[in-house]
Amino acid sequence: MEFLKDMWNFLKERKKYWLIPMIIVLLLVGILIIFGGSSSVAPFVYTLF
């Protein structure tokens, strides 16, 4: 949790709010890759790419 606090403080201090959508997209892609590689949904996820 401390990492998230540090990241939020960094974004707030330096007015880098435009980074938030990029971070969210990267997290979603990472979750999709992890979820798609270790479940029965993998064939459906691989068709997206």
mmCIF file of C-alpha atoms in Angstrom:
data_model
loop_
_atom_site.group_PDB
_atom_site.id
_atom_site.type_symbol
_atom_site.label_atom_id
_atom_site.label_comp_id
_atom_site.label_asym_id
_atom_site.label_seq_id
_atom_site.Cartn_x
_atom_site.Cartn_y
_atom_site.Cartn_z
ATOM 1 C CA MET A 1 0.000 0.000 0.000
ATOM 2 C CA GLU A 2 2.892 2.358 0.593
ATOM 3 C CA PHE A 3 3.837 2.134 -3.077
ATOM 4 C CA LEU A 4 0.367 3.319 -4.057
ATOM 5 C CA LYS A 5 0.571 6.226 -1.612
ATOM 6 C CA ASP A 6 3.958 7.228 -2.978
ATOM 7 C CA MET A 7 2.705 6.965 -6.544
ATOM 8 C CA TRP A 8 -0.372 9.089 -5.768
ATOM 9 C CA ASN A 9 1.734 11.720 -3.980
ATOM 10 C CA PHE A 10 4.128 11.843 -6.929
ATOM 11 C CA LEU A 11 1.276 12.331 -9.401
ATOM 12 C CA LYS A 12 -0.366 14.952 -7.195
ATOM 13 C CA GLU A 13 2.776 16.987 -6.503
ATOM 14 C CA ARG A 14 4.006 17.061 -10.067
ATOM 15 C CA LYS A 15 0.536 17.475 -11.650
ATOM 16 C CA LYS A 16 1.016 14.358 -13.784
ATOM 17 C CA TYR A 17 -2.636 13.338 -13.846
ATOM 18 C CA TRP A 18 -2.325 12.327 -17.499
ATOM 19 C CA LEU A 19 -0.360 9.260 -16.353
ATOM 20 C CA ILE A 20 -3.338 7.758 -14.508
ATOM 21 C CA PRO A 21 -5.126 6.364 -17.619
ATOM 22 C CA MET A 22 -1.870 4.851 -18.867
ATOM 23 C CA ILE A 23 -1.254 3.146 -15.524
ATOM 24 C CA ILE A 24 -4.808 1.782 -15.464
ATOM 25 C CA VAL A 25 -4.498 0.389 -18.994
ATOM 26 C CA LEU A 26 -1.184 -1.287 -18.160
ATOM 27 C CA LEU A 27 -2.703 -2.861 -15.043
ATOM 28 C CA LEU A 28 -5.709 -4.140 -17.000
ATOM 29 C CA VAL A 29 -3.517 -5.663 -19.708
ATOM 30 C CA GLY A 30 -1.371 -7.326 -17.050
ATOM 31 C CA ILE A 31 -4.423 -8.766 -15.307
ATOM 32 C CA LEU A 32 -5.769 -9.990 -18.641
ATOM 33 C CA ILE A 33 -2.501 -11.754 -19.444
ATOM 34 C CA ILE A 34 -2.282 -13.381 -16.017
ATOM 35 C CA PHE A 35 -5.945 -14.407 -16.032
ATOM 36 C CA GLY A 36 -5.815 -15.622 -19.624
ATOM 37 C CA GLY A 37 -2.711 -17.710 -19.172
ATOM 38 C CA SER A 38 -3.901 -19.679 -16.167
ATOM 39 C CA SER A 39 -7.549 -20.468 -16.773
ATOM 40 C CA SER A 40 -9.978 -22.129 -19.108
ATOM 41 C CA VAL A 41 -10.741 -18.727 -20.633
ATOM 42 C CA ALA A 42 -7.306 -18.675 -22.300
ATOM 43 C CA PRO A 43 -8.498 -19.606 -25.829
ATOM 44 C CA PHE A 44 -10.959 -16.716 -25.795
ATOM 45 C CA VAL A 45 -8.377 -14.238 -24.533
ATOM 46 C CA TYR A 46 -5.828 -15.276 -27.146
ATOM 47 C CA THR A 47 -8.289 -14.521 -29.931
ATOM 48 C CA LEU A 48 -8.196 -10.863 -28.861
ATOM 49 C CA PHE A 49 -4.541 -10.657 -29.753
#
